Amino acid sequence: MPQLIERLSSSEEARRWNVTSLLLTLPLLVMGWYYYGGAALRLAVIGVLTAALCEIIFGRLILRTHTLLDLNAIVVGLWVALMLPADLSPWFAVLGTAFAILVVKIPFGGTLHSPFVPAAAGFAFLTVCFPEPVFTYAPPTAWVPVHSSALTALLQTGQSIFRPTVISSILLGETVGPLGTGCILAIAAAAAAMVILKPRRAGMLSTLGFVLAVAGISLLFPRVPGNRLGAMGMELCAGSLLFAAVYLLPDPATLPRGLLAKFLYGLMAGGLCMLLRRLGSYQDNTCFAILLANGALPLLRRGWNEKENWMNPIKTKMKTKSKKSN
Amino acid sequence: MAKTKAWQEQEFPETDEQPRRHWLWQALTDNPLLVQAAGICPIAVAAATIRGGLLVAIITAAQLLLCELLTSLLLKKLPGWLRAAGYFAIGLGVICGAFWFSEALSKWTGTDSQAVRTVGVFLPLLAANSAVALRCEHRARQLPPGEALRDAAAAAAGYGFVAILIGTVRELLGWGSFWGRPFTEVQVRGIWMPFGGLLLLGALAALLKQVFLRLEEKGRLTGAAAAMEFQIEDWEVRRQRDLDLLDNGEAPSADPHEGTFLLLDNGMFPEDPAQMQMTQPLPLFLKSWDADGKPLASGFAVPAPKPAPQTKAPPKKEPPKAELPKKEKAPSAGPKMVRTAPVRPEPVKPLVSKQAPRPETLPEPAPAETEQPRVTQETVEIKISELMRLLAEQEEQEMNDPK
């Protein structure tokens, strides 16, 4: 009887992943601090501390060990805080982060075992429980925003502000919105860094699929009449969409194996996101789309003869080796 | 993931044996909601207040008592499809009675029935309660009428307790009220939604399982935790499932998200290499590590072109064999949580290395003297040469038999 069957991922790999994620998230926090002042830092610190405490206390209670040192809890706390309005009461960050760690992460086995992205689940929980405060954004303190309403609210009402004169402002994040997800340039730079980094490169296929799906659907079925490119731009820059596509979607615990599978997974998530944006009642449904994609993944695998597809690259390698040896 | 026949049979057993316990204790160990995971929908949706939970509890109790008694007396003689219709008809009768009683009570008291309004459209849907049908099929059919009533009382008590508890928590946290009267200003909107009910159910089930596990550790209870349908599969469960598949000569899943690349530590192969004859070729990823758990080398198994001569193994001292936990047939089937301790094998040379060239001859088998393993686990002797020969045959078959 074989003695041991284990997953390929190790705690060391998880730690490296989370350190990279943390480093790539810090620019967004810096921009958030620049735009919104000390309130942004306070929210982030409280989110991180809550996540760390929940991980230590309840990790020991439930899992008999905690995995704080792999920094996943820190990353989850930071990501939840970045998706919230800067002037929101810190209790919301506490609640959302605690939900992410206690309900979505720890009960399923901790880092790299959860079938759902914890940060997305935490934000979704806050959205369902407190939709008004979560989508009431404060104007930034550093400058005057392009519009007094968030892009997500403008899309819901069919208004377009995407003109050549304001594109640079939108890309720099000079819009009313969440704490750390507005600076599109910083998110794009992080995505580029992930493409360069070999371990993260494959995960960017899911991001690519997601962005292509959102862009395609917004071009074909714009919510802002008369301006397809503007609608596409607004959809991509609105809310936490790009942030979720770059940081949340390529979560290694939920990402399928196989390059084509990753791309199709991103396509599916993007399609769900656009569907929920059209039919949903909340301003931003990106996290719900990611959670739905996470939930649908095992079903897709079973219906798709996933064993053959996932194993194809390795079978080819085996055949090549055995042919060479013969 | 491919399932064996045995696995499929375990999911829907024909008989459902239970050790005899006090009926109140059985309300916990055999709880329809927390153990059998049946009848969840009415709780998630309808039991959003104390009144709603109480109404669901009373109606389900009436259904259980009537259905199990009639099943034990009459319905067990009918074919399955007719029995299901019988459960539904009895459920409808109970619901109609509940509506009639509610209207009569409203006329008598002069007030509307808030509980019926709270439950709304899900009250008639209670007529098709899966908890009732499951209980009758798995228990009442095999029990005499007295025992069936006893079982129904236990199920009703367990179901009702959970329904009222969840309704209370949801009304307190979601509405900030208790029995319709304002209690607190804190209102968490998501709690009274169905997903809040499902979350609370999951938390309660986890809490109950922890209680069972602690009692099992003290020897006061057996099999209750394993019988629970609420299981979160982790890689240990997947591993055990793959080992079961190997026992039946089927290929385990090679997708790491499903659980396994097959990793063999320090040359410990199955005692019977015939177990490795899979229905479809499985690339074997071999990995070896030292006694401290540090990996030494890893790589895909490549069959040797010629079967290597069998080397005489030095006389070996048989290491202590520890038995894996016996697979008990669970009364309510489902994936079993198997807790096995990590292995600390003795160091041996790696079989295949990514960097090292493939050896012409097989390496020497593991040394005879082994230190006492840190944890007790089953160990087996290996026949490396036979395994490599089988792998070579598999590869030949695969190449000669194009799909």
XYZ file of C-alpha atoms in Angstrom:
729
model
C 0.000 0.000 0.000
C 1.484 3.345 -0.898
C 2.432 5.130 2.242
C 1.776 8.716 1.407
C -0.196 10.706 -1.089
C 0.198 14.408 -0.768
C -0.576 17.540 -2.626
C 2.108 19.119 -4.683
C 1.821 22.471 -2.891
C 3.861 22.988 0.229
C 3.777 25.593 2.972
C 7.005 27.082 1.637
C 5.450 27.603 -1.772
C 2.420 29.150 -0.107
C 4.610 31.537 1.832
C 6.434 32.619 -1.305
C 3.137 33.167 -3.047
C 1.771 35.285 -0.255
C 4.927 37.337 0.105
C 4.717 38.174 -3.600
C 1.052 39.046 -3.269
C 1.796 41.293 -0.311
C 4.579 43.104 -2.108
C 2.423 43.619 -5.172
C -0.469 44.901 -3.040
C 1.547 47.469 -1.133
C 1.551 50.017 -3.982
C -2.244 50.012 -3.905
C -2.184 50.673 -0.174
C 0.251 53.517 -0.688
C -1.984 55.061 -3.339
C -4.981 54.634 -1.059
C -3.143 56.392 1.739
C -2.156 59.174 -0.638
C -5.736 59.637 -1.777
C -7.635 59.160 1.457
C -5.158 59.870 4.197
C -4.786 58.112 7.521
C -8.256 56.553 7.413
C -7.074 54.236 4.669
C -4.138 53.004 6.714
C -6.309 52.571 9.778
C -8.759 50.362 7.893
C -5.980 48.264 6.427
C -4.194 47.830 9.750
C -7.403 46.799 11.498
C -8.217 44.320 8.757
C -4.745 42.791 8.949
C -4.762 42.601 12.758
C -8.204 40.991 12.784
C -7.111 38.414 10.257
C -3.963 37.622 12.213
C -5.838 37.244 15.509
C -8.511 35.042 13.972
C -5.869 32.896 12.322
C -3.906 32.402 15.540
C -6.821 31.834 17.899
C -9.196 29.828 15.782
C -6.504 28.096 13.790
C -5.286 26.567 17.045
C -8.816 25.740 18.144
C -10.037 24.176 14.934
C -6.991 23.041 12.993
C -4.777 22.481 16.055
C -2.208 24.713 14.377
C -2.047 28.139 12.808
C -0.457 29.107 9.543
C 0.139 32.758 10.260
C 3.734 32.525 9.127
C 2.717 31.837 5.546
C 1.204 35.361 5.581
C -2.019 34.292 3.874
C -4.132 35.781 6.655
C -2.307 39.101 6.314
C -2.988 39.146 2.598
C -6.678 38.313 3.096
C -7.117 41.064 5.679
C -5.422 43.588 3.442
C -7.422 42.658 0.377
C -10.748 42.900 2.202
C -9.821 46.332 3.523
C -8.741 47.568 0.098
C -12.156 46.794 -1.364
C -14.023 48.850 1.249
C -14.690 52.596 1.304
C -11.936 54.490 3.056
C -14.176 56.229 5.562
C -16.067 53.092 6.580
C -16.234 52.171 10.236
C -13.448 49.739 11.167
C -16.069 47.283 12.461
C -16.930 46.417 8.900
C -13.339 45.476 8.164
C -13.333 43.370 11.339
C -16.547 41.606 10.364
C -15.575 40.973 6.767
C -12.106 39.736 7.597
C -13.372 37.544 10.433
C -15.910 35.990 8.087
C -13.245 35.344 5.480
C -10.926 33.623 7.937
C -13.389 31.887 10.250
C -16.000 30.708 7.767
C -14.201 30.339 4.462
C -10.568 29.666 5.214
C -10.058 27.773 8.461
C -12.989 25.310 8.340
C -11.814 24.034 4.976
C -8.280 23.347 6.133
C -6.456 26.659 5.946
C -4.193 28.026 3.264
C -4.482 26.439 -0.187
C -7.375 24.206 0.890
C -10.352 26.528 0.722
C -12.582 25.978 -2.307
C -13.477 29.678 -2.324
C -11.356 32.799 -2.314
C -11.576 34.026 1.306
C -11.213 37.726 0.540
C -13.965 37.579 -2.080
C -16.236 35.762 0.356
C -15.578 38.311 3.082
C -16.442 41.212 0.829
C -19.508 39.390 -0.492
C -20.687 38.839 3.072
C -20.379 42.550 3.820
C -22.181 43.375 0.587
C -25.130 41.164 1.469
C -25.345 42.272 5.087
C -24.630 45.981 4.688
C -25.081 47.030 1.061
C -25.575 50.742 1.685
C -22.457 51.477 3.767
C -20.256 49.242 1.613
C -21.098 51.164 -1.549
C -21.195 54.671 -0.069
C -17.822 56.084 -1.018
C -16.236 59.150 0.461
C -14.615 61.689 -1.835
C -10.833 61.592 -1.698
C -9.000 64.225 0.261
C -6.024 64.748 -2.014
C -7.837 66.034 -5.090
C -11.211 66.622 -6.696
C -12.559 63.461 -8.299
C -13.644 63.219 -11.898
C -17.255 62.739 -10.825
C -19.036 62.828 -7.479
C -20.465 59.344 -8.056
C -18.608 56.085 -8.378
C -18.180 54.512 -11.801
C -20.305 51.558 -10.743
C -23.202 53.848 -9.847
C -22.829 55.724 -13.130
C -22.945 52.473 -15.069
C -26.117 51.457 -13.280
C -27.771 54.713 -14.336
C -26.351 54.557 -17.862
C -24.161 57.640 -17.586
C -20.802 57.829 -19.295
C -17.855 59.954 -18.250
C -15.224 58.132 -20.280
C -13.745 60.889 -22.421
C -10.172 61.288 -23.652
C -9.654 64.150 -21.224
C -10.458 62.107 -18.174
C -8.857 58.795 -19.134
C -5.601 59.601 -17.375
C -7.465 60.645 -14.241
C -9.435 57.421 -14.240
C -6.306 55.367 -14.773
C -4.630 57.129 -11.864
C -7.622 56.393 -9.657
C -8.936 59.920 -9.312
C -12.476 58.584 -9.027
C -14.793 57.952 -6.143
C -14.498 54.339 -5.216
C -13.017 51.737 -2.891
C -9.932 52.426 -0.875
C -7.308 50.665 -2.930
C -8.834 49.362 -6.130
C -9.134 52.613 -8.066
C -5.556 53.090 -9.273
C -5.713 51.149 -12.521
C -2.111 51.882 -13.405
C -0.852 50.322 -10.196
C -2.998 47.235 -10.781
C -1.761 46.980 -14.361
C 1.838 47.262 -13.157
C 1.201 44.472 -10.661
C -0.273 42.341 -13.429
C 2.791 42.960 -15.561
C 5.027 41.960 -12.653
C 3.045 38.742 -12.234
C 3.491 37.951 -15.903
C 7.230 38.365 -15.499
C 7.386 36.214 -12.372
C 7.443 32.610 -13.495
C 5.361 31.058 -10.681
C 2.566 33.581 -11.195
C 2.623 33.636 -14.949
C 0.164 30.852 -15.597
C -2.377 32.383 -13.223
C -2.480 35.483 -15.385
C -4.185 33.420 -18.064
C -7.283 33.422 -15.917
C -6.960 37.193 -15.547
C -6.650 37.518 -19.298
C -9.748 35.419 -19.860
C -11.650 37.450 -17.295
C -10.680 40.781 -18.819
C -11.404 39.591 -22.346
C -14.851 38.364 -21.318
C -15.705 41.632 -19.584
C -14.371 43.698 -22.466
C -16.149 41.623 -25.092
C -19.510 41.611 -23.360
C -19.340 45.313 -22.581
C -18.524 46.040 -26.225
C -21.348 43.883 -27.497
C -23.905 44.855 -24.874
C -22.899 48.246 -23.460
C -24.724 49.508 -20.419
C -23.881 53.026 -21.492
C -25.708 53.687 -24.766
C -23.958 55.282 -27.713
C -20.372 54.797 -26.539
C -19.145 51.230 -26.733
C -15.482 51.939 -26.081
C -16.362 54.236 -23.225
C -18.643 51.574 -21.781
C -15.861 49.016 -22.034
C -13.439 51.358 -20.334
C -15.845 52.162 -17.556
C -16.714 48.515 -16.960
C -13.062 47.587 -16.667
C -12.182 50.505 -14.390
C -15.314 50.416 -12.229
C -15.343 49.090 -8.706
C -13.025 46.237 -7.759
C -13.184 44.426 -11.088
C -9.570 44.723 -12.168
C -8.332 44.265 -8.619
C -10.315 41.038 -8.303
C -9.166 39.861 -11.726
C -5.475 40.375 -10.945
C -5.308 39.465 -7.244
C -8.307 37.346 -6.270
C -9.006 35.248 -9.330
C -5.554 33.603 -9.684
C -5.748 32.177 -6.176
C -3.687 28.971 -6.350
C -6.135 26.994 -4.221
C -9.011 27.564 -6.617
C -7.241 27.827 -9.940
C -7.594 24.813 -12.217
C -4.538 23.135 -13.627
C -3.868 23.364 -17.307
C -3.320 26.496 -19.348
C -6.517 26.216 -21.358
C -8.478 25.442 -18.216
C -7.180 28.576 -16.524
C -8.144 30.723 -19.479
C -11.621 29.236 -19.730
C -12.074 29.586 -15.987
C -11.304 33.289 -16.299
C -13.695 33.570 -19.226
C -16.436 31.962 -17.184
C -15.823 34.257 -14.230
C -15.851 37.313 -16.499
C -19.088 36.262 -18.111
C -20.684 35.697 -14.731
C -19.465 39.091 -13.570
C -21.072 40.879 -16.488
C -24.270 38.898 -16.064
C -24.490 39.831 -12.404
C -23.682 43.452 -13.171
C -26.619 43.564 -15.531
C -29.084 41.597 -13.453
C -27.840 42.006 -9.898
C -29.042 44.534 -7.399
C -25.666 45.544 -5.978
C -23.344 48.099 -7.508
C -20.412 45.717 -7.747
C -20.909 41.970 -8.090
C -17.381 40.953 -9.024
C -16.771 38.979 -5.838
C -20.012 37.056 -6.296
C -18.909 36.118 -9.794
C -15.603 34.805 -8.471
C -17.371 32.790 -5.792
C -19.775 31.342 -8.332
C -16.854 30.401 -10.569
C -15.131 28.751 -7.621
C -18.265 26.782 -6.879
C -18.824 25.761 -10.480
C -15.280 24.540 -11.041
C -15.657 21.001 -9.624
C -18.787 20.491 -11.694
C -16.999 21.579 -14.827
C -14.123 19.295 -14.052
C -16.318 16.235 -13.711
C -18.260 16.916 -16.838
C -15.192 17.611 -18.866
C -13.261 14.351 -18.363
C -10.825 16.411 -16.444
C -8.442 13.619 -15.647
C -7.426 13.207 -19.268
C -7.157 16.911 -19.916
C -5.207 17.759 -16.813
C -2.871 14.867 -17.316
C -2.200 15.386 -20.996
C 0.982 17.382 -20.572
C 2.389 14.813 -18.189
C 1.322 11.812 -20.257
C 3.032 13.365 -23.263
C 6.163 13.736 -21.206
C 5.953 10.141 -20.108
C 5.457 8.870 -23.649
C 8.348 10.974 -24.894
C 10.615 9.626 -22.182
C 9.641 6.026 -22.787
C 10.009 6.431 -26.556
C 13.497 7.841 -26.080
C 14.430 5.034 -23.755
C 13.211 2.447 -26.277
C -13.316 11.211 -9.916
C -13.892 7.561 -10.661
C -15.856 5.787 -7.966
C -15.772 2.145 -7.160
C -18.858 0.066 -6.828
C -18.241 -0.272 -3.131
C -18.060 3.481 -2.861
C -21.329 3.909 -4.706
C -23.027 1.313 -2.574
C -21.918 3.057 0.560
C -23.718 6.221 -0.443
C -27.138 4.583 -0.450
C -27.120 1.604 1.856
C -30.086 -0.673 1.846
C -30.057 -1.114 5.580
C -29.293 1.500 8.140
C -28.118 -0.095 11.330
C -27.788 2.015 14.415
C -26.652 1.133 17.905
C -29.490 1.454 20.366
C -29.231 4.591 22.464
C -31.641 6.572 24.616
C -34.082 8.338 22.319
C -33.042 11.808 23.487
C -29.385 10.978 22.947
C -30.349 9.592 19.575
C -31.892 12.987 18.773
C -28.302 14.262 18.657
C -26.350 11.294 17.317
C -28.969 10.601 14.670
C -30.086 14.145 14.038
C -31.748 14.451 10.608
C -30.322 17.928 10.049
C -26.866 17.883 11.561
C -25.935 14.246 10.992
C -27.956 13.075 7.994
C -28.019 16.513 6.287
C -31.683 16.081 5.316
C -34.494 18.620 5.341
C -32.100 21.567 5.174
C -34.144 23.737 2.818
C -37.056 24.468 5.182
C -34.625 25.415 7.932
C -32.524 27.651 5.721
C -35.530 29.501 4.360
C -38.448 29.186 6.757
C -36.804 29.120 10.174
C -35.807 32.794 10.115
C -37.664 33.628 13.336
C -38.531 31.764 16.524
C -42.154 31.437 15.430
C -41.098 30.159 12.018
C -38.745 27.632 13.568
C -41.448 26.473 15.981
C -43.957 26.051 13.162
C -41.497 24.062 11.056
C -40.634 21.920 14.089
C -44.275 21.119 14.922
C -45.247 20.289 11.357
C -42.181 18.133 10.784
C -42.773 16.311 14.068
C -46.353 15.514 13.064
C -45.166 14.321 9.661
C -42.449 12.141 11.126
C -44.698 10.468 13.671
C -47.485 9.771 11.197
C -45.245 8.739 8.299
C -42.973 6.431 10.277
C -45.890 4.737 12.012
C -47.814 4.206 8.789
C -44.665 3.087 6.976
C -43.931 0.541 9.640
C -47.514 -0.735 9.552
C -48.595 -0.455 5.920
C -46.418 1.472 3.514
C -43.412 -0.842 3.694
C -45.413 -3.404 1.735
C -45.839 -1.027 -1.201
C -43.323 -0.459 -4.026
C -40.892 2.443 -3.657
C -42.574 4.895 -6.007
C -45.924 4.407 -4.289
C -44.353 4.810 -0.871
C -42.953 8.191 -1.913
C -46.425 9.274 -3.001
C -47.709 8.085 0.351
C -45.213 10.252 2.250
C -46.243 13.219 0.130
C -49.952 12.585 0.720
C -49.450 12.321 4.472
C -47.391 15.512 4.391
C -50.171 17.309 2.537
C -52.665 16.150 5.088
C -50.532 17.533 7.895
C -50.069 20.868 6.104
C -53.785 21.221 5.434
C -54.419 20.493 9.083
C -51.899 23.144 10.063
C -53.553 25.727 7.845
C -57.023 24.858 9.184
C -55.755 25.085 12.765
C -54.024 28.381 12.076
C -57.181 29.907 10.646
C -59.284 28.624 13.507
C -56.801 30.023 16.008
C -56.755 33.382 14.227
C -60.536 33.601 14.351
C -60.578 32.670 17.993
C -57.856 35.131 19.032
C -58.754 37.808 16.505
C -55.152 38.172 15.278
C -53.327 37.041 12.158
C -50.959 34.123 12.404
C -47.558 35.732 12.166
C -45.755 32.427 11.974
C -47.692 31.315 8.898
C -47.056 34.672 7.258
C -43.351 34.458 8.072
C -42.977 30.992 6.580
C -45.097 31.942 3.589
C -44.913 29.767 0.494
C -42.449 27.369 2.136
C -45.144 26.019 4.458
C -46.899 24.036 1.694
C -43.468 22.961 0.441
C -42.924 21.210 3.779
C -45.263 18.518 2.494
C -42.299 17.139 0.514
C -39.804 17.057 3.349
C -36.757 15.000 2.486
C -35.982 14.379 6.150
C -39.267 12.516 6.536
C -38.842 10.446 3.393
C -35.236 9.552 4.236
C -36.142 8.533 7.745
C -39.000 6.353 6.623
C -36.959 4.688 3.913
C -33.915 4.002 6.019
C -35.454 3.286 9.390
C -39.200 2.850 9.586
C -39.275 0.182 6.921
C -37.047 -2.104 8.993
C -38.512 -1.335 12.413
C -41.605 -2.556 14.238
C -44.271 0.119 14.937
C -43.138 0.790 18.508
C -39.521 1.259 17.493
C -40.585 3.339 14.516
C -42.504 5.680 16.820
C -39.499 5.892 19.109
C -37.257 6.708 16.149
C -39.730 9.307 14.904
C -39.827 10.939 18.333
C -36.028 11.112 18.405
C -35.874 12.575 14.896
C -38.624 15.060 15.656
C -36.922 16.168 18.850
C -33.601 16.626 17.083
C -35.083 18.407 14.101
C -37.247 20.636 16.245
C -34.431 21.556 18.585
C -32.216 22.673 15.701
C -35.069 24.517 13.966
C -35.982 26.510 17.074
C -32.352 27.214 17.924
C -31.577 28.491 14.462
C -34.770 30.521 14.339
C -33.870 32.129 17.662
C -30.352 33.051 16.617
C -31.475 34.404 13.269
C -34.223 36.518 14.774
C -31.904 37.914 17.440
C -29.027 38.712 15.102
C -30.931 39.394 11.896
C -33.951 41.325 13.131
C -32.800 42.348 16.574
C -35.989 40.983 18.112
C -37.157 38.074 20.252
C -40.579 36.563 19.611
C -41.497 39.659 17.586
C -40.521 42.106 20.328
C -37.563 44.458 19.758
C -34.548 43.272 21.699
C -31.450 44.937 20.266
C -30.549 47.486 17.640
C -27.911 45.278 16.002
C -29.277 43.812 12.784
C -27.095 41.756 10.473
C -29.169 41.508 7.382
C -27.474 38.472 5.903
C -28.311 36.240 8.854
C -32.022 36.008 8.118
C -31.307 35.276 4.481
C -31.075 31.611 3.424
C -27.288 31.715 3.275
C -27.214 32.795 6.911
C -29.320 29.793 7.823
C -26.998 27.493 5.905
C -23.976 29.025 7.623
C -25.514 28.511 11.043
C -26.384 24.924 10.155
C -22.813 24.286 9.097
C -21.444 25.828 12.269
C -23.799 23.753 14.415
C -22.878 20.587 12.548
C -19.186 21.325 13.034
C -19.757 21.959 16.722
C -21.676 18.720 17.090
C -18.954 16.816 15.308
C -16.343 18.244 17.655
C -18.438 17.083 20.584
C -18.697 13.602 19.060
C -14.969 13.442 18.413
C -14.158 14.443 21.986
C -16.565 11.835 23.322
C -15.077 9.219 21.019
C -11.610 10.033 22.278
C -12.862 9.385 25.795
C -14.472 6.167 24.664
C -18.018 7.187 25.451
C -19.247 7.066 21.873
C -18.365 5.166 18.716
C -19.038 5.877 15.108
C -21.146 8.995 15.575
C -18.662 11.410 14.007
C -17.980 9.141 11.063
C -21.703 8.790 10.444
C -22.148 12.491 9.818
C -22.909 13.514 6.256
C -21.374 16.945 6.756
C -17.811 16.218 5.810
C -15.263 18.567 4.433
C -12.933 16.493 2.385
C -9.354 17.233 2.883
C -6.423 15.602 1.296
C -6.334 12.880 3.906
C -9.821 11.781 2.891
C -8.884 11.921 -0.746
C -5.826 9.869 0.028
C -7.895 7.219 1.718
C -10.289 7.200 -1.200
C -7.415 6.687 -3.581
C -6.091 3.880 -1.445
C -9.537 2.282 -1.619
C -9.438 2.599 -5.375
C -6.038 0.947 -5.467
C -7.431 -1.905 -3.425
C -10.026 -2.447 -6.113
C -7.469 -2.234 -8.879
C -8.633 1.100 -10.219
C -6.566 4.167 -10.955
C -6.758 6.941 -8.423
C -7.155 10.452 -9.654
C -3.907 12.065 -10.602
C -5.194 15.612 -10.322
C -3.645 17.244 -7.246
C -6.847 19.147 -6.627
C -8.607 15.809 -6.368
C -5.924 14.565 -4.085
C -3.163 12.668 -5.659
C -0.221 12.234 -7.648
C 0.757 8.898 -6.328
C 3.773 9.468 -4.156
C 5.732 6.585 -2.828
C 8.071 7.284 0.010
C 11.461 5.656 0.283
C 10.645 2.774 -1.965
C 7.669 1.528 -0.006
C 5.573 -0.102 -2.657
C 2.434 -2.154 -2.366
C 2.990 -5.604 -1.008
C 1.162 -6.994 -3.992
C 2.442 -5.196 -7.088
C -0.609 -6.468 -8.969
C -2.445 -3.644 -7.285
C -0.552 -1.304 -9.523
C -2.125 -2.736 -12.667
C -4.445 0.118 -13.362
C -7.257 0.223 -15.836
C -5.567 3.185 -17.381
C -1.899 4.066 -17.245
C -0.974 6.287 -14.369
C 2.291 8.154 -14.407
C 3.961 7.553 -11.103
C 5.654 10.458 -9.476
C 8.238 9.081 -7.128
C 9.567 11.034 -4.250
C 11.850 10.078 -1.446
C 12.859 11.853 1.701
C 14.899 11.342 4.785
C 13.778 10.618 8.310
C 13.312 14.316 9.009
C 10.898 14.687 6.132
C 13.239 16.635 3.880
C 12.817 15.662 0.249
C 15.803 13.928 -1.308
C 14.848 13.508 -4.920
C 11.801 13.225 -7.097
C 10.882 12.371 -10.645
C 8.585 10.411 -12.858
C 8.977 6.685 -12.822
C 10.487 5.433 -16.035
C 10.374 1.698 -16.564
C 13.718 0.023 -17.055
C 14.230 -1.467 -20.525
C 15.163 -4.839 -19.075
C 13.859 -6.408 -15.941
C 16.576 -6.084 -13.376
C 17.934 -9.188 -11.701
C 16.503 -9.769 -8.313
C 19.036 -8.975 -5.694
C 19.099 -10.922 -2.534
C 17.849 -8.687 0.131
C 19.671 -8.821 3.439
C 17.691 -10.369 6.242
C 15.245 -7.811 7.373
C 13.824 -7.225 10.754
C 10.124 -6.883 10.327
C 9.098 -3.434 11.382
C 6.102 -3.189 13.644
C 2.939 -3.209 11.632
C 0.255 -0.814 12.595
C -3.155 -1.359 11.183
C -4.966 1.345 9.408
C -8.260 2.231 11.027
C -10.808 -0.361 10.077
C -13.370 0.783 7.615
C -16.655 0.534 9.434
C -19.721 0.550 7.348
C -21.256 3.859 8.232
C -24.990 3.886 8.795
C -25.299 7.015 6.757
C -22.747 6.665 4.063
C -20.404 9.339 2.917
C -16.746 10.117 2.717
C -14.991 9.041 5.865
C -12.517 11.136 7.713
C -9.464 9.032 8.333
C -6.898 10.542 10.572
C -3.519 9.028 9.952
C -0.342 10.246 11.403
C 2.499 11.411 9.162
C 5.133 8.856 8.191
C 8.768 9.105 9.203
C 10.424 6.472 7.025
C 14.029 5.392 7.159
C 16.358 6.976 4.595
C 17.023 5.068 1.372
C 18.462 5.981 -1.984
C 16.015 7.626 -4.330
C 14.804 5.456 -7.193
C 14.578 8.102 -9.890
C 15.948 11.592 -9.824
C 15.295 14.485 -12.153
C 18.946 15.363 -12.189
C 20.571 11.943 -11.831
C 20.710 9.638 -14.853
C 18.459 6.633 -14.882
C 20.351 3.761 -13.242
C 21.093 0.685 -15.279
C 20.342 -1.558 -12.357
C 17.925 -1.010 -9.602
C 19.265 0.399 -6.354
C 19.736 -1.699 -3.299
C 16.640 -2.150 -1.247
C 16.212 -0.445 2.072
C 18.531 -1.468 4.903
C 17.272 -4.122 7.245
C 17.639 -2.296 10.517
C 15.041 0.339 10.912
C 14.675 2.706 13.747
C 11.450 2.810 15.626
C 9.058 5.006 13.672
C 7.880 8.044 15.450
C 4.281 7.204 14.786
C 2.620 3.901 14.337
C 1.523 3.113 10.780
C 1.331 0.155 8.542
C 4.556 -0.714 6.696
C 4.898 -3.155 3.855
C 7.715 -4.944 2.097
C 8.375 -4.187 -1.476
C 9.441 -5.829 -4.621
C 10.915 -3.073 -6.692
C 11.895 -5.218 -9.619
C 8.407 -6.652 -10.026
C 6.901 -3.207 -9.941
C 9.273 -1.872 -12.569
C 8.518 -4.862 -14.764
C 4.806 -4.189 -14.443
C 5.336 -0.549 -15.317
C 7.279 -1.554 -18.417
C 4.455 -3.867 -19.464
C 1.935 -1.106 -18.945
C 3.858 1.293 -21.097
C 4.176 -1.316 -23.823
C 0.450 -1.960 -23.724
C -0.298 1.702 -23.922
C 1.978 2.248 -26.875
C 0.726 -0.817 -28.729
C -2.897 0.054 -28.128
C -3.540 3.459 -29.625
C -6.777 5.100 -28.501
